Amino acid sequence: MRFLGRSLTRAAVRAAGVFYRLERVGPELPEGPVVIVTNHPNMLMDPLLALNAAGRRVRVLAKAPLFEIPFFGQVLRSVDTLPLYRVQDRPDQLQRNVSAFREAVETLSQGGAILTFPEGKSHASPALAPLKTGAARMALEAEDAADWRLGIRVVPLGLAYQRKHRFRSRVVAGIGQPIVVLGWRGQYEVDRAAAARSLTSAITSGLERQTLNLSEESDRERVETADLVYARAKGLVGWRQREPLAERLPRLQRFARQFAWLRAEDPDRWDRLNRTLSVYGRWLRELGSGEADVPPRYRTASVVRFVLREAAVLAFGLPAAALGTLAWYVPFFFAGIICRLMRPDMETVATVKLLAGLILYPATLVAWVVLAAVMGGPAAAVLVTVLLPLLGYVALQWQARREEVWEDVKLFLRVLRHPKIRDQLSEERAALAAELEAIELEWERTGMSPTGVS
């Protein structure tokens, strides 16, 4: 069971990295004892993506009810996952946390790594939930038991999703700077509870630097629109360029902080900005601009180069992409059907799709291999086993490029039909960029910016 469990876990970790366009940023995890702390907005996807980004063997702390699920619980035990008993799940079993906590401390004392979710729950909130002190207490207790010789570090690993319910959406796994637990020795020896709270505060700050935290969920669209406008008006990004989320995230974080400050300091000005951003974003959606903005003009030479280049690339990849789509369409279709029938919460959608895919896609591959063996013998079965995953990857890449090209083409045709809208957008963009720049300057003068007094 241990071999099967580890094989299934590795497959699920790789599958999560395919489900999303994962962008890993930050330093490598240090060697030696490490407590990895991660935010938890997306159920099973969060630990899988964190394990994908960790790059080393890690033991995971998971809520106890997961261990009661048939077969899934056995898989968790086979990969040394540790159960945590929460008061909202089994209040009569809280004493069993002592053994799990002791085992986690033992793992750290042996130079291992622990992954934990200090928010204590998966949630759909647009910001971090208040962190519990368990991760800090675990690290401090392990160091104290070893006379502070272990060198334990707590590493914030933040997950920032673009659209967490969508297949092939972007997600950033940002690894922050390690927090050296030894720095809390003096306080721990005087007041253990205060030391745990202080270390938890440092962990919170570390996670906030790696995640996007919004005052309200509706702010997400405003923040994204502001960044889209500002980056292109300032020439930071091409008009139709789709940036990696990792490059956008620092700007999105700054806008989120600025908007929270503006809402508190000048509600009327925030309301005006909010309405303007809302209208601008609605225009972009009606034109179908996607993740980019509307160019102020189209140059003939650029349009011709775009058409020739993209037509050639798509035509070249079409045969392989068509075969890959045909081979893998059935599991893709039924995974979507299963999700629609189950109607999961937003933070569970991706988990349901992934679990369905972990059954449907291998079953589809086996069916194709058996069919190839029957019709063409062992050589054909081996060829299908090798080619189908490659064709599936080509189909994913080709489809993503086709969608972007078609989006660009439709936008171009709509702008040609409505040139006045393009001119109006240019005027609104210039005014918006000026307002956003003014807000940023005022925000920085208050000392609220990280470049000022944090």
PDB file of C-alpha atoms in Angstrom, residues 167-430:
ATOM      1  CA  PHE A 167      -8.591  24.432 -15.911  1.00  0.00           C
ATOM      2  CA  ARG A 168      -5.232  25.837 -17.129  1.00  0.00           C
ATOM      3  CA  SER A 169      -5.626  29.057 -15.173  1.00  0.00           C
ATOM      4  CA  ARG A 170      -2.480  30.601 -13.690  1.00  0.00           C
ATOM      5  CA  VAL A 171      -1.243  30.094 -10.132  1.00  0.00           C
ATOM      6  CA  VAL A 172       1.909  31.386  -8.452  1.00  0.00           C
ATOM      7  CA  ALA A 173       3.674  29.350  -5.790  1.00  0.00           C
ATOM      8  CA  GLY A 174       5.824  31.974  -4.097  1.00  0.00           C
ATOM      9  CA  ILE A 175       8.456  30.797  -1.628  1.00  0.00           C
ATOM     10  CA  GLY A 176       9.410  33.471   0.873  1.00  0.00           C
ATOM     11  CA  GLN A 177      12.541  34.057   2.883  1.00  0.00           C
ATOM     12  CA  PRO A 178      13.078  31.509   5.676  1.00  0.00           C
ATOM     13  CA  ILE A 179      12.300  32.631   9.224  1.00  0.00           C
ATOM     14  CA  VAL A 180      14.987  31.398  11.627  1.00  0.00           C
ATOM     15  CA  VAL A 181      13.287  30.080  14.759  1.00  0.00           C
ATOM     16  CA  LEU A 182      16.399  30.531  16.892  1.00  0.00           C
ATOM     17  CA  GLY A 183      15.642  34.266  16.968  1.00  0.00           C
ATOM     18  CA  TRP A 184      12.727  33.565  19.348  1.00  0.00           C
ATOM     19  CA  ARG A 185      14.761  31.597  21.912  1.00  0.00           C
ATOM     20  CA  GLY A 186      15.009  34.389  24.462  1.00  0.00           C
ATOM     21  CA  GLN A 187      11.308  35.186  24.370  1.00  0.00           C
ATOM     22  CA  TYR A 188      10.354  31.487  24.430  1.00  0.00           C
ATOM     23  CA  GLU A 189      12.343  30.862  27.588  1.00  0.00           C
ATOM     24  CA  VAL A 190      10.492  33.720  29.294  1.00  0.00           C
ATOM     25  CA  ASP A 191       6.951  33.308  27.884  1.00  0.00           C
ATOM     26  CA  ARG A 192       6.196  30.406  25.569  1.00  0.00           C
ATOM     27  CA  ALA A 193       2.734  31.608  24.563  1.00  0.00           C
ATOM     28  CA  ALA A 194       4.006  35.098  23.726  1.00  0.00           C
ATOM     29  CA  ALA A 195       6.837  33.633  21.661  1.00  0.00           C
ATOM     30  CA  ALA A 196       4.377  31.491  19.695  1.00  0.00           C
ATOM     31  CA  ARG A 197       2.196  34.519  19.011  1.00  0.00           C
ATOM     32  CA  SER A 198       5.183  36.622  17.958  1.00  0.00           C
ATOM     33  CA  LEU A 199       6.501  33.945  15.597  1.00  0.00           C
ATOM     34  CA  THR A 200       2.983  33.485  14.182  1.00  0.00           C
ATOM     35  CA  SER A 201       2.870  37.232  13.485  1.00  0.00           C
ATOM     36  CA  ALA A 202       6.144  36.940  11.543  1.00  0.00           C
ATOM     37  CA  ILE A 203       4.718  33.961   9.626  1.00  0.00           C
ATOM     38  CA  THR A 204       1.601  35.984   8.792  1.00  0.00           C
ATOM     39  CA  SER A 205       3.730  38.808   7.390  1.00  0.00           C
ATOM     40  CA  GLY A 206       5.735  36.316   5.339  1.00  0.00           C
ATOM     41  CA  LEU A 207       2.604  34.734   3.853  1.00  0.00           C
ATOM     42  CA  GLU A 208       1.042  38.117   3.118  1.00  0.00           C
ATOM     43  CA  ARG A 209       4.084  39.024   1.021  1.00  0.00           C
ATOM     44  CA  GLN A 210       3.511  35.927  -1.145  1.00  0.00           C
ATOM     45  CA  THR A 211      -0.269  36.174  -1.567  1.00  0.00           C
ATOM     46  CA  LEU A 212      -2.911  38.592  -2.845  1.00  0.00           C
ATOM     47  CA  ASN A 213      -5.092  39.815   0.013  1.00  0.00           C
ATOM     48  CA  LEU A 214      -8.199  41.840  -0.764  1.00  0.00           C
ATOM     49  CA  SER A 215     -10.650  43.707   1.445  1.00  0.00           C
ATOM     50  CA  GLU A 216     -13.576  42.309  -0.563  1.00  0.00           C
ATOM     51  CA  GLU A 217     -13.893  39.703  -3.310  1.00  0.00           C
ATOM     52  CA  SER A 218     -15.268  42.372  -5.659  1.00  0.00           C
ATOM     53  CA  ASP A 219     -11.928  44.184  -5.370  1.00  0.00           C
ATOM     54  CA  ARG A 220     -10.242  41.458  -7.418  1.00  0.00           C
ATOM     55  CA  GLU A 221     -11.694  42.685 -10.700  1.00  0.00           C
ATOM     56  CA  ARG A 222     -10.881  46.322  -9.849  1.00  0.00           C
ATOM     57  CA  VAL A 223      -7.302  45.493  -8.900  1.00  0.00           C
ATOM     58  CA  GLU A 224      -6.777  43.483 -12.092  1.00  0.00           C
ATOM     59  CA  THR A 225      -8.267  46.238 -14.253  1.00  0.00           C
ATOM     60  CA  ALA A 226      -6.105  48.880 -12.557  1.00  0.00           C
ATOM     61  CA  ASP A 227      -2.974  46.828 -13.155  1.00  0.00           C
ATOM     62  CA  LEU A 228      -3.933  46.132 -16.770  1.00  0.00           C
ATOM     63  CA  VAL A 229      -4.429  49.859 -17.435  1.00  0.00           C
ATOM     64  CA  TYR A 230      -1.423  51.112 -15.491  1.00  0.00           C
ATOM     65  CA  ALA A 231       1.112  48.613 -16.846  1.00  0.00           C
ATOM     66  CA  ARG A 232       0.235  49.326 -20.468  1.00  0.00           C
ATOM     67  CA  ALA A 233      -0.170  53.085 -20.097  1.00  0.00           C
ATOM     68  CA  LYS A 234       3.324  53.177 -18.567  1.00  0.00           C
ATOM     69  CA  GLY A 235       4.809  50.941 -21.257  1.00  0.00           C
ATOM     70  CA  LEU A 236       5.650  48.126 -18.845  1.00  0.00           C
ATOM     71  CA  VAL A 237       3.810  45.558 -20.964  1.00  0.00           C
ATOM     72  CA  GLY A 238       2.753  45.279 -24.610  1.00  0.00           C
ATOM     73  CA  TRP A 239      -0.887  46.059 -25.413  1.00  0.00           C
ATOM     74  CA  ARG A 240      -1.774  42.465 -26.277  1.00  0.00           C
ATOM     75  CA  GLN A 241       0.867  40.764 -24.139  1.00  0.00           C
ATOM     76  CA  ARG A 242      -0.365  38.260 -21.550  1.00  0.00           C
ATOM     77  CA  GLU A 243       1.975  38.417 -18.595  1.00  0.00           C
ATOM     78  CA  PRO A 244       2.827  35.541 -16.278  1.00  0.00           C
ATOM     79  CA  LEU A 245       0.936  35.999 -13.031  1.00  0.00           C
ATOM     80  CA  ALA A 246       4.228  36.013 -11.117  1.00  0.00           C
ATOM     81  CA  GLU A 247       5.229  39.238 -12.874  1.00  0.00           C
ATOM     82  CA  ARG A 248       1.863  40.878 -12.192  1.00  0.00           C
ATOM     83  CA  LEU A 249       1.525  39.795  -8.576  1.00  0.00           C
ATOM     84  CA  PRO A 250       3.726  42.509  -6.967  1.00  0.00           C
ATOM     85  CA  ARG A 251       1.738  45.198  -8.791  1.00  0.00           C
ATOM     86  CA  LEU A 252      -1.582  43.576  -7.885  1.00  0.00           C
ATOM     87  CA  GLN A 253      -0.510  43.499  -4.231  1.00  0.00           C
ATOM     88  CA  ARG A 254       0.360  47.198  -4.296  1.00  0.00           C
ATOM     89  CA  PHE A 255      -2.983  48.126  -5.835  1.00  0.00           C
ATOM     90  CA  ALA A 256      -4.804  45.974  -3.254  1.00  0.00           C
ATOM     91  CA  ARG A 257      -3.074  47.823  -0.415  1.00  0.00           C
ATOM     92  CA  GLN A 258      -3.646  51.215  -2.034  1.00  0.00           C
ATOM     93  CA  PHE A 259      -7.337  50.537  -2.564  1.00  0.00           C
ATOM     94  CA  ALA A 260      -7.800  49.358   1.031  1.00  0.00           C
ATOM     95  CA  TRP A 261      -6.113  52.577   2.201  1.00  0.00           C
ATOM     96  CA  LEU A 262      -8.201  54.747  -0.137  1.00  0.00           C
ATOM     97  CA  ARG A 263     -11.465  53.091   0.935  1.00  0.00           C
ATOM     98  CA  ALA A 264     -10.650  53.913   4.563  1.00  0.00           C
ATOM     99  CA  GLU A 265      -9.218  57.419   4.047  1.00  0.00           C
ATOM    100  CA  ASP A 266     -11.407  58.844   1.269  1.00  0.00           C
ATOM    101  CA  PRO A 267     -14.546  56.761   0.635  1.00  0.00           C
ATOM    102  CA  ASP A 268     -15.980  59.222  -1.900  1.00  0.00           C
ATOM    103  CA  ARG A 269     -12.840  59.164  -4.014  1.00  0.00           C
ATOM    104  CA  TRP A 270     -12.752  55.364  -3.765  1.00  0.00           C
ATOM    105  CA  ASP A 271     -16.371  55.162  -4.943  1.00  0.00           C
ATOM    106  CA  ARG A 272     -15.561  57.312  -7.984  1.00  0.00           C
ATOM    107  CA  LEU A 273     -12.481  55.236  -8.827  1.00  0.00           C
ATOM    108  CA  ASN A 274     -14.406  52.010  -8.260  1.00  0.00           C
ATOM    109  CA  ARG A 275     -17.132  53.088 -10.690  1.00  0.00           C
ATOM    110  CA  THR A 276     -14.609  54.184 -13.317  1.00  0.00           C
ATOM    111  CA  LEU A 277     -12.680  50.925 -13.104  1.00  0.00           C
ATOM    112  CA  SER A 278     -15.942  48.975 -13.264  1.00  0.00           C
ATOM    113  CA  VAL A 279     -17.051  50.768 -16.437  1.00  0.00           C
ATOM    114  CA  TYR A 280     -13.642  50.385 -18.080  1.00  0.00           C
ATOM    115  CA  GLY A 281     -13.550  46.691 -17.227  1.00  0.00           C
ATOM    116  CA  ARG A 282     -17.062  46.196 -18.639  1.00  0.00           C
ATOM    117  CA  TRP A 283     -16.011  47.805 -21.930  1.00  0.00           C
ATOM    118  CA  LEU A 284     -13.027  45.488 -22.125  1.00  0.00           C
ATOM    119  CA  ARG A 285     -15.209  42.440 -21.516  1.00  0.00           C
ATOM    120  CA  GLU A 286     -17.725  43.537 -24.155  1.00  0.00           C
ATOM    121  CA  LEU A 287     -14.923  43.933 -26.671  1.00  0.00           C
ATOM    122  CA  GLY A 288     -13.412  40.602 -25.574  1.00  0.00           C
ATOM    123  CA  SER A 289      -9.941  41.878 -24.717  1.00  0.00           C
ATOM    124  CA  GLY A 290      -9.237  39.040 -22.260  1.00  0.00           C
ATOM    125  CA  GLU A 291      -6.102  39.399 -20.117  1.00  0.00           C
ATOM    126  CA  ALA A 292      -4.772  42.325 -22.188  1.00  0.00           C
ATOM    127  CA  ASP A 293      -5.897  45.795 -23.269  1.00  0.00           C
ATOM    128  CA  VAL A 294      -7.104  47.424 -26.486  1.00  0.00           C
ATOM    129  CA  PRO A 295      -4.253  48.945 -28.539  1.00  0.00           C
ATOM    130  CA  PRO A 296      -4.696  52.665 -29.330  1.00  0.00           C
ATOM    131  CA  ARG A 297      -3.879  51.826 -32.957  1.00  0.00           C
ATOM    132  CA  TYR A 298      -3.068  48.866 -35.180  1.00  0.00           C
ATOM    133  CA  ARG A 299      -0.111  49.142 -37.567  1.00  0.00           C
ATOM    134  CA  THR A 300      -0.563  47.372 -40.898  1.00  0.00           C
ATOM    135  CA  ALA A 301       2.890  45.804 -40.886  1.00  0.00           C
ATOM    136  CA  SER A 302       2.392  44.420 -37.364  1.00  0.00           C
ATOM    137  CA  VAL A 303      -0.998  42.976 -38.281  1.00  0.00           C
ATOM    138  CA  VAL A 304       0.409  41.252 -41.369  1.00  0.00           C
ATOM    139  CA  ARG A 305       3.315  39.771 -39.388  1.00  0.00           C
ATOM    140  CA  PHE A 306       0.917  38.554 -36.714  1.00  0.00           C
ATOM    141  CA  VAL A 307      -1.360  36.837 -39.243  1.00  0.00           C
ATOM    142  CA  LEU A 308       1.483  35.127 -41.104  1.00  0.00           C
ATOM    143  CA  ARG A 309       3.287  34.005 -37.944  1.00  0.00           C
ATOM    144  CA  GLU A 310       0.291  32.680 -36.063  1.00  0.00           C
ATOM    145  CA  ALA A 311      -1.275  31.036 -39.109  1.00  0.00           C
ATOM    146  CA  ALA A 312       1.975  29.174 -39.749  1.00  0.00           C
ATOM    147  CA  VAL A 313       2.363  28.044 -36.125  1.00  0.00           C
ATOM    148  CA  LEU A 314      -1.235  26.892 -35.784  1.00  0.00           C
ATOM    149  CA  ALA A 315      -1.216  25.120 -39.144  1.00  0.00           C
ATOM    150  CA  PHE A 316       2.017  23.316 -38.269  1.00  0.00           C
ATOM    151  CA  GLY A 317       0.694  22.108 -34.902  1.00  0.00           C
ATOM    152  CA  LEU A 318      -2.837  21.304 -36.064  1.00  0.00           C
ATOM    153  CA  PRO A 319      -2.402  17.594 -36.975  1.00  0.00           C
ATOM    154  CA  ALA A 320      -0.807  16.648 -33.640  1.00  0.00           C
ATOM    155  CA  ALA A 321      -3.224  18.872 -31.702  1.00  0.00           C
ATOM    156  CA  ALA A 322      -6.214  17.311 -33.449  1.00  0.00           C
ATOM    157  CA  LEU A 323      -5.027  13.797 -32.621  1.00  0.00           C
ATOM    158  CA  GLY A 324      -4.393  14.788 -28.993  1.00  0.00           C
ATOM    159  CA  THR A 325      -7.806  16.406 -28.670  1.00  0.00           C
ATOM    160  CA  LEU A 326      -9.520  13.376 -30.178  1.00  0.00           C
ATOM    161  CA  ALA A 327      -7.645  10.975 -27.903  1.00  0.00           C
ATOM    162  CA  TRP A 328      -8.363  12.868 -24.671  1.00  0.00           C
ATOM    163  CA  TYR A 329     -11.732  14.519 -25.325  1.00  0.00           C
ATOM    164  CA  VAL A 330     -13.856  11.872 -23.579  1.00  0.00           C
ATOM    165  CA  PRO A 331     -12.253  12.167 -20.115  1.00  0.00           C
ATOM    166  CA  PHE A 332     -12.145  15.966 -20.423  1.00  0.00           C
ATOM    167  CA  PHE A 333     -15.858  16.045 -21.275  1.00  0.00           C
ATOM    168  CA  PHE A 334     -16.964  13.693 -18.513  1.00  0.00           C
ATOM    169  CA  ALA A 335     -14.822  15.393 -15.855  1.00  0.00           C
ATOM    170  CA  GLY A 336     -16.776  18.576 -16.604  1.00  0.00           C
ATOM    171  CA  ILE A 337     -20.085  16.692 -16.483  1.00  0.00           C
ATOM    172  CA  ILE A 338     -19.211  15.198 -13.083  1.00  0.00           C
ATOM    173  CA  CYS A 339     -18.364  18.635 -11.720  1.00  0.00           C
ATOM    174  CA  ARG A 340     -21.601  20.158 -12.967  1.00  0.00           C
ATOM    175  CA  LEU A 341     -23.653  17.318 -11.457  1.00  0.00           C
ATOM    176  CA  MET A 342     -21.938  17.619  -8.058  1.00  0.00           C
ATOM    177  CA  ARG A 343     -22.206  21.451  -7.957  1.00  0.00           C
ATOM    178  CA  PRO A 344     -19.304  21.899  -5.540  1.00  0.00           C
ATOM    179  CA  ASP A 345     -18.403  25.135  -3.739  1.00  0.00           C
ATOM    180  CA  MET A 346     -15.976  27.433  -5.521  1.00  0.00           C
ATOM    181  CA  GLU A 347     -12.977  26.293  -3.445  1.00  0.00           C
ATOM    182  CA  THR A 348     -13.825  22.655  -4.244  1.00  0.00           C
ATOM    183  CA  VAL A 349     -14.404  22.860  -8.019  1.00  0.00           C
ATOM    184  CA  ALA A 350     -10.794  22.234  -9.021  1.00  0.00           C
ATOM    185  CA  THR A 351     -10.456  19.378  -6.529  1.00  0.00           C
ATOM    186  CA  VAL A 352     -13.521  17.617  -7.958  1.00  0.00           C
ATOM    187  CA  LYS A 353     -12.234  18.050 -11.525  1.00  0.00           C
ATOM    188  CA  LEU A 354      -8.787  16.770 -10.570  1.00  0.00           C
ATOM    189  CA  LEU A 355     -10.090  13.698  -8.723  1.00  0.00           C
ATOM    190  CA  ALA A 356     -12.381  12.870 -11.634  1.00  0.00           C
ATOM    191  CA  GLY A 357      -9.467  13.300 -14.029  1.00  0.00           C
ATOM    192  CA  LEU A 358      -7.204  11.042 -11.954  1.00  0.00           C
ATOM    193  CA  ILE A 359      -9.668   8.245 -12.654  1.00  0.00           C
ATOM    194  CA  LEU A 360     -10.836   9.093 -16.171  1.00  0.00           C
ATOM    195  CA  TYR A 361      -7.513   9.952 -17.831  1.00  0.00           C
ATOM    196  CA  PRO A 362      -5.575   6.819 -16.770  1.00  0.00           C
ATOM    197  CA  ALA A 363      -8.613   4.699 -17.677  1.00  0.00           C
ATOM    198  CA  THR A 364      -8.685   6.322 -21.110  1.00  0.00           C
ATOM    199  CA  LEU A 365      -4.983   5.688 -21.629  1.00  0.00           C
ATOM    200  CA  VAL A 366      -5.405   2.032 -20.653  1.00  0.00           C
ATOM    201  CA  ALA A 367      -8.321   1.700 -23.078  1.00  0.00           C
ATOM    202  CA  TRP A 368      -6.292   3.139 -25.961  1.00  0.00           C
ATOM    203  CA  VAL A 369      -3.288   0.935 -25.125  1.00  0.00           C
ATOM    204  CA  VAL A 370      -5.445  -2.208 -24.986  1.00  0.00           C
ATOM    205  CA  LEU A 371      -7.076  -1.273 -28.287  1.00  0.00           C
ATOM    206  CA  ALA A 372      -3.645  -0.694 -29.853  1.00  0.00           C
ATOM    207  CA  ALA A 373      -2.382  -4.043 -28.535  1.00  0.00           C
ATOM    208  CA  VAL A 374      -5.387  -5.876 -29.938  1.00  0.00           C
ATOM    209  CA  MET A 375      -5.161  -4.218 -33.336  1.00  0.00           C
ATOM    210  CA  GLY A 376      -1.403  -3.817 -33.751  1.00  0.00           C
ATOM    211  CA  GLY A 377       0.351  -5.938 -31.172  1.00  0.00           C
ATOM    212  CA  PRO A 378       2.865  -5.046 -28.421  1.00  0.00           C
ATOM    213  CA  ALA A 379       4.819  -2.550 -30.540  1.00  0.00           C
ATOM    214  CA  ALA A 380       1.682  -0.529 -31.250  1.00  0.00           C
ATOM    215  CA  ALA A 381       0.769  -0.589 -27.537  1.00  0.00           C
ATOM    216  CA  VAL A 382       4.196   0.797 -26.575  1.00  0.00           C
ATOM    217  CA  LEU A 383       3.969   3.481 -29.254  1.00  0.00           C
ATOM    218  CA  VAL A 384       0.524   4.586 -28.044  1.00  0.00           C
ATOM    219  CA  THR A 385       1.732   4.646 -24.421  1.00  0.00           C
ATOM    220  CA  VAL A 386       4.527   7.036 -25.362  1.00  0.00           C
ATOM    221  CA  LEU A 387       2.725   9.182 -27.920  1.00  0.00           C
ATOM    222  CA  LEU A 388      -0.636   9.861 -26.262  1.00  0.00           C
ATOM    223  CA  PRO A 389       0.729  11.915 -23.321  1.00  0.00           C
ATOM    224  CA  LEU A 390       2.892  13.907 -25.765  1.00  0.00           C
ATOM    225  CA  LEU A 391      -0.069  14.517 -28.064  1.00  0.00           C
ATOM    226  CA  GLY A 392      -2.125  15.630 -25.079  1.00  0.00           C
ATOM    227  CA  TYR A 393       0.547  18.171 -24.116  1.00  0.00           C
ATOM    228  CA  VAL A 394       0.712  19.475 -27.696  1.00  0.00           C
ATOM    229  CA  ALA A 395      -3.085  19.773 -27.761  1.00  0.00           C
ATOM    230  CA  LEU A 396      -3.061  21.820 -24.541  1.00  0.00           C
ATOM    231  CA  GLN A 397      -0.413  24.219 -25.856  1.00  0.00           C
ATOM    232  CA  TRP A 398      -2.033  24.510 -29.287  1.00  0.00           C
ATOM    233  CA  GLN A 399      -5.474  25.134 -27.809  1.00  0.00           C
ATOM    234  CA  ALA A 400      -4.140  27.864 -25.497  1.00  0.00           C
ATOM    235  CA  ARG A 401      -2.433  29.593 -28.419  1.00  0.00           C
ATOM    236  CA  ARG A 402      -5.496  29.242 -30.645  1.00  0.00           C
ATOM    237  CA  GLU A 403      -7.691  30.846 -27.986  1.00  0.00           C
ATOM    238  CA  GLU A 404      -5.325  33.809 -27.658  1.00  0.00           C
ATOM    239  CA  VAL A 405      -5.072  34.262 -31.429  1.00  0.00           C
ATOM    240  CA  TRP A 406      -8.845  34.050 -31.886  1.00  0.00           C
ATOM    241  CA  GLU A 407      -9.308  36.546 -29.060  1.00  0.00           C
ATOM    242  CA  ASP A 408      -6.879  38.959 -30.766  1.00  0.00           C
ATOM    243  CA  VAL A 409      -8.594  38.538 -34.132  1.00  0.00           C
ATOM    244  CA  LYS A 410     -12.089  39.145 -32.750  1.00  0.00           C
ATOM    245  CA  LEU A 411     -10.902  42.217 -30.888  1.00  0.00           C
ATOM    246  CA  PHE A 412      -9.255  43.606 -34.020  1.00  0.00           C
ATOM    247  CA  LEU A 413     -12.461  43.163 -36.037  1.00  0.00           C
ATOM    248  CA  ARG A 414     -14.621  44.737 -33.330  1.00  0.00           C
ATOM    249  CA  VAL A 415     -12.298  47.729 -33.000  1.00  0.00           C
ATOM    250  CA  LEU A 416     -12.403  48.221 -36.772  1.00  0.00           C
ATOM    251  CA  ARG A 417     -16.193  48.358 -36.597  1.00  0.00           C
ATOM    252  CA  HIS A 418     -16.225  50.709 -33.588  1.00  0.00           C
ATOM    253  CA  PRO A 419     -13.202  53.029 -33.788  1.00  0.00           C
ATOM    254  CA  LYS A 420     -14.855  55.601 -31.517  1.00  0.00           C
ATOM    255  CA  ILE A 421     -14.846  53.102 -28.654  1.00  0.00           C
ATOM    256  CA  ARG A 422     -11.102  52.628 -29.106  1.00  0.00           C
ATOM    257  CA  ASP A 423     -10.547  56.398 -28.952  1.00  0.00           C
ATOM    258  CA  GLN A 424     -12.760  56.706 -25.904  1.00  0.00           C
ATOM    259  CA  LEU A 425     -10.892  53.892 -24.172  1.00  0.00           C
ATOM    260  CA  SER A 426      -7.605  55.667 -24.878  1.00  0.00           C
ATOM    261  CA  GLU A 427      -8.896  58.824 -23.211  1.00  0.00           C
ATOM    262  CA  GLU A 428     -10.264  56.916 -20.231  1.00  0.00           C
ATOM    263  CA  ARG A 429      -7.033  54.934 -19.925  1.00  0.00           C
ATOM    264  CA  ALA A 430      -4.919  58.092 -19.791  1.00  0.00           C
TER     265      ALA A 430
END
